[in-house]
mmCIF file of C-alpha atoms in Angstrom:
data_model
loop_
_atom_site.group_PDB
_atom_site.id
_atom_site.type_symbol
_atom_site.label_atom_id
_atom_site.label_comp_id
_atom_site.label_asym_id
_atom_site.label_seq_id
_atom_site.Cartn_x
_atom_site.Cartn_y
_atom_site.Cartn_z
ATOM 1 C CA UNK W 1 56.595 -71.785 -74.888
ATOM 2 C CA UNK W 2 58.666 -74.071 -72.918
ATOM 3 C CA UNK W 3 58.830 -77.997 -73.554
ATOM 4 C CA UNK W 4 60.948 -81.171 -72.910
ATOM 5 C CA UNK W 5 61.473 -84.219 -74.700
ATOM 6 C CA UNK W 6 62.294 -87.617 -73.715
ATOM 7 C CA UNK W 7 62.694 -89.578 -76.783
ATOM 8 C CA UNK W 8 63.394 -92.776 -74.740
ATOM 9 C CA UNK W 9 60.426 -94.613 -73.586
ATOM 10 C CA UNK W 10 62.487 -97.004 -71.511
ATOM 11 C CA UNK W 11 66.108 -97.809 -71.151
ATOM 12 C CA UNK W 12 67.180 -101.295 -69.850
ATOM 13 C CA UNK W 13 70.895 -101.440 -68.479
ATOM 14 C CA UNK W 14 73.049 -104.187 -67.123
ATOM 15 C CA UNK W 15 73.624 -103.724 -62.938
ATOM 16 C CA UNK W 16 77.825 -102.071 -62.614
ATOM 17 C CA UNK W 17 77.185 -100.712 -66.318
ATOM 18 C CA UNK W 18 76.761 -97.076 -67.009
ATOM 19 C CA UNK W 19 73.418 -95.600 -67.708
ATOM 20 C CA UNK W 20 72.288 -93.057 -70.060
ATOM 21 C CA UNK W 21 69.001 -91.407 -70.470
ATOM 22 C CA UNK W 22 68.431 -88.819 -72.894
ATOM 23 C CA UNK W 23 66.826 -84.792 -72.795
ATOM 24 C CA UNK W 24 66.308 -82.089 -75.006
ATOM 25 C CA UNK W 25 64.487 -79.135 -74.345
ATOM 26 C CA UNK W 26 63.198 -76.020 -75.616
ATOM 27 C CA UNK W 27 62.650 -72.950 -73.494
ATOM 28 C CA UNK W 28 63.154 -68.956 -74.344
ATOM 29 C CA UNK W 29 66.118 -67.594 -72.577
ATOM 30 C CA UNK W 30 68.520 -69.492 -69.927
ATOM 31 C CA UNK W 31 66.669 -72.745 -69.053
ATOM 32 C CA UNK W 32 66.403 -74.099 -65.731
ATOM 33 C CA UNK W 33 66.574 -77.864 -66.179
ATOM 34 C CA UNK W 34 65.782 -80.613 -63.679
ATOM 35 C CA UNK W 35 65.613 -84.272 -63.090
ATOM 36 C CA UNK W 36 63.292 -86.209 -60.850
ATOM 37 C CA UNK W 37 62.540 -90.115 -60.022
ATOM 38 C CA UNK W 38 59.411 -91.608 -59.479
ATOM 39 C CA UNK W 39 58.837 -94.685 -58.028
ATOM 40 C CA UNK W 40 55.423 -96.755 -58.314
ATOM 41 C CA UNK W 41 52.849 -95.264 -56.482
ATOM 42 C CA UNK W 42 54.882 -92.151 -54.997
ATOM 43 C CA UNK W 43 55.369 -88.505 -56.004
ATOM 44 C CA UNK W 44 58.391 -86.877 -57.634
ATOM 45 C CA UNK W 45 62.030 -87.265 -55.616
ATOM 46 C CA UNK W 46 64.499 -84.117 -56.934
ATOM 47 C CA UNK W 47 67.742 -85.349 -58.119
ATOM 48 C CA UNK W 48 69.631 -82.462 -59.158
ATOM 49 C CA UNK W 49 68.929 -79.133 -61.223
ATOM 50 C CA UNK W 50 70.965 -77.220 -63.544
ATOM 51 C CA UNK W 51 70.792 -73.189 -63.001
ATOM 52 C CA UNK W 52 73.890 -71.797 -63.799
ATOM 53 C CA UNK W 53 77.303 -72.465 -63.609
ATOM 54 C CA UNK W 54 79.581 -75.782 -64.440
ATOM 55 C CA UNK W 55 77.826 -77.558 -67.454
ATOM 56 C CA UNK W 56 78.447 -80.906 -64.920
ATOM 57 C CA UNK W 57 75.575 -80.868 -62.780
ATOM 58 C CA UNK W 58 76.177 -84.054 -59.674
ATOM 59 C CA UNK W 59 73.046 -84.876 -58.096
ATOM 60 C CA UNK W 60 71.370 -87.203 -55.442
ATOM 61 C CA UNK W 61 72.075 -91.115 -55.329
ATOM 62 C CA UNK W 62 75.011 -90.725 -57.560
ATOM 63 C CA UNK W 63 73.481 -89.146 -60.455
ATOM 64 C CA UNK W 64 74.956 -86.553 -63.081
ATOM 65 C CA UNK W 65 73.543 -84.556 -65.855
ATOM 66 C CA UNK W 66 75.452 -82.919 -68.446
ATOM 67 C CA UNK W 67 74.132 -79.138 -69.593
ATOM 68 C CA UNK W 68 74.647 -78.717 -73.249
ATOM 69 C CA UNK W 69 73.348 -75.660 -74.901
ATOM 70 C CA UNK W 70 74.294 -76.306 -78.474
ATOM 71 C CA UNK W 71 72.663 -79.054 -78.326
ATOM 72 C CA UNK W 72 69.929 -77.831 -75.899
ATOM 73 C CA UNK W 73 70.297 -81.160 -73.995
ATOM 74 C CA UNK W 74 70.368 -82.149 -70.341
ATOM 75 C CA UNK W 75 71.059 -86.119 -70.050
ATOM 76 C CA UNK W 76 71.171 -88.123 -66.761
ATOM 77 C CA UNK W 77 73.571 -90.333 -66.215
ATOM 78 C CA UNK W 78 75.126 -92.606 -63.687
ATOM 79 C CA UNK W 79 78.821 -94.382 -63.838
ATOM 80 C CA UNK W 80 77.233 -97.749 -62.516
ATOM 81 C CA UNK W 81 73.602 -98.392 -62.359
ATOM 82 C CA UNK W 82 72.148 -99.988 -59.216
ATOM 83 C CA UNK W 83 68.579 -102.489 -59.404
ATOM 84 C CA UNK W 84 67.541 -100.372 -56.995
ATOM 85 C CA UNK W 85 67.532 -97.161 -59.836
ATOM 86 C CA UNK W 86 65.005 -98.854 -61.599
ATOM 87 C CA UNK W 87 62.079 -96.513 -61.869
ATOM 88 C CA UNK W 88 60.521 -93.602 -63.959
ATOM 89 C CA UNK W 89 62.671 -90.456 -64.581
ATOM 90 C CA UNK W 90 61.613 -87.073 -65.806
ATOM 91 C CA UNK W 91 63.411 -84.354 -66.628
ATOM 92 C CA UNK W 92 61.692 -81.106 -66.489
ATOM 93 C CA UNK W 93 62.323 -77.283 -67.297
ATOM 94 C CA UNK W 94 61.405 -74.293 -66.215
ATOM 95 C CA UNK W 95 61.338 -70.632 -67.561
ATOM 96 C CA UNK W 96 64.245 -67.762 -66.000
ATOM 97 C CA UNK W 97 60.985 -66.536 -64.269
ATOM 98 C CA UNK W 98 59.820 -66.468 -60.578
ATOM 99 C CA UNK W 99 56.726 -68.662 -60.161
ATOM 100 C CA UNK W 100 56.757 -70.451 -63.232
ATOM 101 C CA UNK W 101 55.836 -74.149 -63.251
ATOM 102 C CA UNK W 102 57.795 -76.946 -64.653
ATOM 103 C CA UNK W 103 57.048 -78.503 -67.383
ATOM 104 C CA UNK W 104 57.782 -82.040 -67.491
ATOM 105 C CA UNK W 105 58.449 -84.506 -70.144
ATOM 106 C CA UNK W 106 56.959 -87.966 -71.104
ATOM 107 C CA UNK W 107 59.590 -89.951 -68.745
ATOM 108 C CA UNK W 108 61.802 -92.950 -69.491
ATOM 109 C CA UNK W 109 61.416 -96.181 -67.765
ATOM 110 C CA UNK W 110 64.742 -96.642 -66.119
ATOM 111 C CA UNK W 111 65.483 -100.992 -65.557
ATOM 112 C CA UNK W 112 68.165 -102.181 -64.325
ATOM 113 C CA UNK W 113 68.974 -105.965 -64.332
ATOM 114 C CA UNK W 114 71.148 -107.852 -62.184
ATOM 115 C CA UNK N 1 65.046 -80.994 -48.305
ATOM 116 C CA UNK N 2 61.848 -78.905 -47.898
ATOM 117 C CA UNK N 3 58.655 -81.544 -47.123
ATOM 118 C CA UNK N 4 55.610 -81.155 -49.048
ATOM 119 C CA UNK N 5 52.931 -83.149 -47.428
ATOM 120 C CA UNK N 6 49.562 -84.261 -49.280
ATOM 121 C CA UNK N 7 46.373 -85.942 -47.460
ATOM 122 C CA UNK N 8 44.663 -88.023 -48.357
ATOM 123 C CA UNK N 9 47.139 -90.443 -49.780
ATOM 124 C CA UNK N 10 43.971 -92.347 -50.922
ATOM 125 C CA UNK N 11 40.403 -91.563 -51.724
ATOM 126 C CA UNK N 12 37.435 -93.194 -53.108
ATOM 127 C CA UNK N 13 34.200 -91.429 -53.674
ATOM 128 C CA UNK N 14 31.103 -91.937 -55.455
ATOM 129 C CA UNK N 15 30.104 -90.607 -58.685
ATOM 130 C CA UNK N 16 28.372 -87.068 -58.480
ATOM 131 C CA UNK N 17 30.283 -86.487 -54.858
ATOM 132 C CA UNK N 18 33.229 -84.204 -54.272
ATOM 133 C CA UNK N 19 36.305 -84.561 -52.613
ATOM 134 C CA UNK N 20 39.121 -82.342 -51.598
ATOM 135 C CA UNK N 21 42.589 -83.167 -51.431
ATOM 136 C CA UNK N 22 44.834 -80.840 -49.042
ATOM 137 C CA UNK N 23 48.120 -79.834 -49.922
ATOM 138 C CA UNK N 24 50.566 -78.540 -47.199
ATOM 139 C CA UNK N 25 54.062 -77.131 -47.312
ATOM 140 C CA UNK N 26 55.530 -78.242 -43.441
ATOM 141 C CA UNK N 27 58.338 -76.297 -43.236
ATOM 142 C CA UNK N 28 58.436 -73.230 -45.464
ATOM 143 C CA UNK N 29 55.931 -70.594 -46.549
ATOM 144 C CA UNK N 30 54.698 -71.688 -50.344
ATOM 145 C CA UNK N 31 54.208 -68.683 -52.105
ATOM 146 C CA UNK N 32 53.223 -70.530 -55.343
ATOM 147 C CA UNK N 33 51.880 -74.140 -55.548
ATOM 148 C CA UNK N 34 51.238 -76.443 -58.385
ATOM 149 C CA UNK N 35 48.577 -78.912 -59.233
ATOM 150 C CA UNK N 36 49.664 -81.415 -61.498
ATOM 151 C CA UNK N 37 47.594 -84.958 -62.582
ATOM 152 C CA UNK N 38 49.084 -88.109 -63.879
ATOM 153 C CA UNK N 39 47.573 -91.049 -65.386
ATOM 154 C CA UNK N 40 49.372 -94.506 -65.015
ATOM 155 C CA UNK N 41 52.516 -94.305 -66.400
ATOM 156 C CA UNK N 42 52.281 -90.972 -68.073
ATOM 157 C CA UNK N 43 53.942 -87.546 -67.921
ATOM 158 C CA UNK N 44 52.589 -85.485 -65.068
ATOM 159 C CA UNK N 45 50.170 -83.073 -66.790
ATOM 160 C CA UNK N 46 50.126 -79.059 -65.178
ATOM 161 C CA UNK N 47 46.994 -78.295 -64.211
ATOM 162 C CA UNK N 48 47.114 -74.751 -62.228
ATOM 163 C CA UNK N 49 49.038 -72.297 -60.606
ATOM 164 C CA UNK N 50 48.145 -70.930 -57.429
ATOM 165 C CA UNK N 51 49.298 -68.297 -55.547
ATOM 166 C CA UNK N 52 48.260 -67.371 -52.196
ATOM 167 C CA UNK N 53 45.710 -65.178 -51.843
ATOM 168 C CA UNK N 54 44.756 -65.001 -55.604
ATOM 169 C CA UNK N 55 43.069 -66.794 -58.164
ATOM 170 C CA UNK N 56 44.536 -70.029 -59.365
ATOM 171 C CA UNK N 57 45.511 -69.614 -62.988
ATOM 172 C CA UNK N 58 44.600 -72.518 -65.195
ATOM 173 C CA UNK N 59 46.144 -74.335 -67.833
ATOM 174 C CA UNK N 60 44.188 -74.642 -71.669
ATOM 175 C CA UNK N 61 41.587 -77.553 -71.282
ATOM 176 C CA UNK N 62 41.196 -77.908 -67.532
ATOM 177 C CA UNK N 63 37.644 -76.751 -66.060
ATOM 178 C CA UNK N 64 37.919 -74.583 -63.456
ATOM 179 C CA UNK N 65 34.945 -75.118 -62.186
ATOM 180 C CA UNK N 66 35.622 -78.452 -61.748
ATOM 181 C CA UNK N 67 38.557 -78.503 -60.349
ATOM 182 C CA UNK N 68 38.278 -76.065 -57.623
ATOM 183 C CA UNK N 69 41.833 -74.450 -56.179
ATOM 184 C CA UNK N 70 41.559 -72.157 -53.138
ATOM 185 C CA UNK N 71 45.395 -70.948 -51.688
ATOM 186 C CA UNK N 72 44.252 -69.388 -48.314
ATOM 187 C CA UNK N 73 47.404 -69.501 -46.574
ATOM 188 C CA UNK N 74 51.241 -69.607 -47.394
ATOM 189 C CA UNK N 75 51.110 -73.153 -46.108
ATOM 190 C CA UNK N 76 47.709 -74.673 -47.498
ATOM 191 C CA UNK N 77 46.445 -75.066 -50.910
ATOM 192 C CA UNK N 78 43.425 -77.445 -51.457
ATOM 193 C CA UNK N 79 42.251 -78.985 -54.742
ATOM 194 C CA UNK N 80 38.505 -79.671 -54.972
ATOM 195 C CA UNK N 81 37.070 -81.998 -57.509
ATOM 196 C CA UNK N 82 33.777 -81.541 -58.132
ATOM 197 C CA UNK N 83 30.926 -83.925 -59.031
ATOM 198 C CA UNK N 84 33.661 -86.560 -59.783
ATOM 199 C CA UNK N 85 33.330 -88.708 -62.713
ATOM 200 C CA UNK N 86 35.252 -92.444 -63.304
ATOM 201 C CA UNK N 87 37.462 -90.246 -65.931
ATOM 202 C CA UNK N 88 38.394 -87.990 -62.925
ATOM 203 C CA UNK N 89 40.121 -90.925 -61.649
ATOM 204 C CA UNK N 90 43.756 -89.898 -61.846
ATOM 205 C CA UNK N 91 46.837 -89.372 -59.639
ATOM 206 C CA UNK N 92 47.187 -85.614 -58.124
ATOM 207 C CA UNK N 93 50.381 -84.199 -57.256
ATOM 208 C CA UNK N 94 50.776 -81.140 -56.113
ATOM 209 C CA UNK N 95 54.380 -79.037 -55.773
ATOM 210 C CA UNK N 96 55.225 -76.051 -53.728
ATOM 211 C CA UNK N 97 58.401 -73.297 -54.123
ATOM 212 C CA UNK N 98 58.989 -70.067 -52.473
ATOM 213 C CA UNK N 99 61.503 -67.268 -53.357
ATOM 214 C CA UNK N 100 63.935 -68.576 -50.759
ATOM 215 C CA UNK N 101 63.634 -72.419 -52.180
ATOM 216 C CA UNK N 102 65.796 -70.804 -55.146
ATOM 217 C CA UNK N 103 64.480 -72.835 -58.224
ATOM 218 C CA UNK N 104 63.649 -76.086 -56.796
ATOM 219 C CA UNK N 105 60.373 -77.156 -56.522
ATOM 220 C CA UNK N 106 58.805 -79.720 -53.767
ATOM 221 C CA UNK N 107 56.304 -82.057 -54.663
ATOM 222 C CA UNK N 108 53.620 -83.730 -52.174
ATOM 223 C CA UNK N 109 53.508 -88.005 -52.433
ATOM 224 C CA UNK N 110 50.278 -87.402 -54.237
ATOM 225 C CA UNK N 111 46.761 -88.389 -54.052
ATOM 226 C CA UNK N 112 45.236 -91.463 -56.239
ATOM 227 C CA UNK N 113 41.598 -90.470 -56.333
ATOM 228 C CA UNK N 114 39.251 -93.310 -57.300
ATOM 229 C CA UNK N 115 35.946 -92.603 -58.177
ATOM 230 C CA UNK N 116 33.236 -95.308 -58.634
#
């Protein structure tokens, strides 16, 4: 069975500083990995995904994530945080099989201060 | 990106009544739809997977007689909460995918259910 761990409930950074939101995963076979962002009382917005290819994946709003197979990690990063990045971030994994659902981590609240 | 629409966004119902939430894929045919439940500031918990034209597959611990899921067409899935109780109050989110969307799964905006 697949699972995702987001070890931090909250990450606090100052505007302009780099940010990292951590994610580790467990899945049989090659993983499909995703990051989503959720603003209050809203659905999920897709940020980026790793399926295959380059380990560094670039996504929406300047976010990127690095797939590290040996550490089974897929940390989300951004070189310079914005106050508007403050939201709830979810890492998710799905198995390499058509029709399978995403399994989500518990979420990490990112708070960017001005 | 693909658009998934949920309706209603907010619904309040009385205890004991049933309420239906619709999930539509607006610009693609969704061969598979997923229903999640989310409590405030918590993660999304998968409730069930539905494939068009077949019965939904429910996750362990989810009462299929209480949460009726129908996926009658490639663009519409419905979740009906039957005999709702206050503990069913939650944020319900649907998502959809098809073979052409690659491995991206698109999410609706969610539906807030409050049972009074």
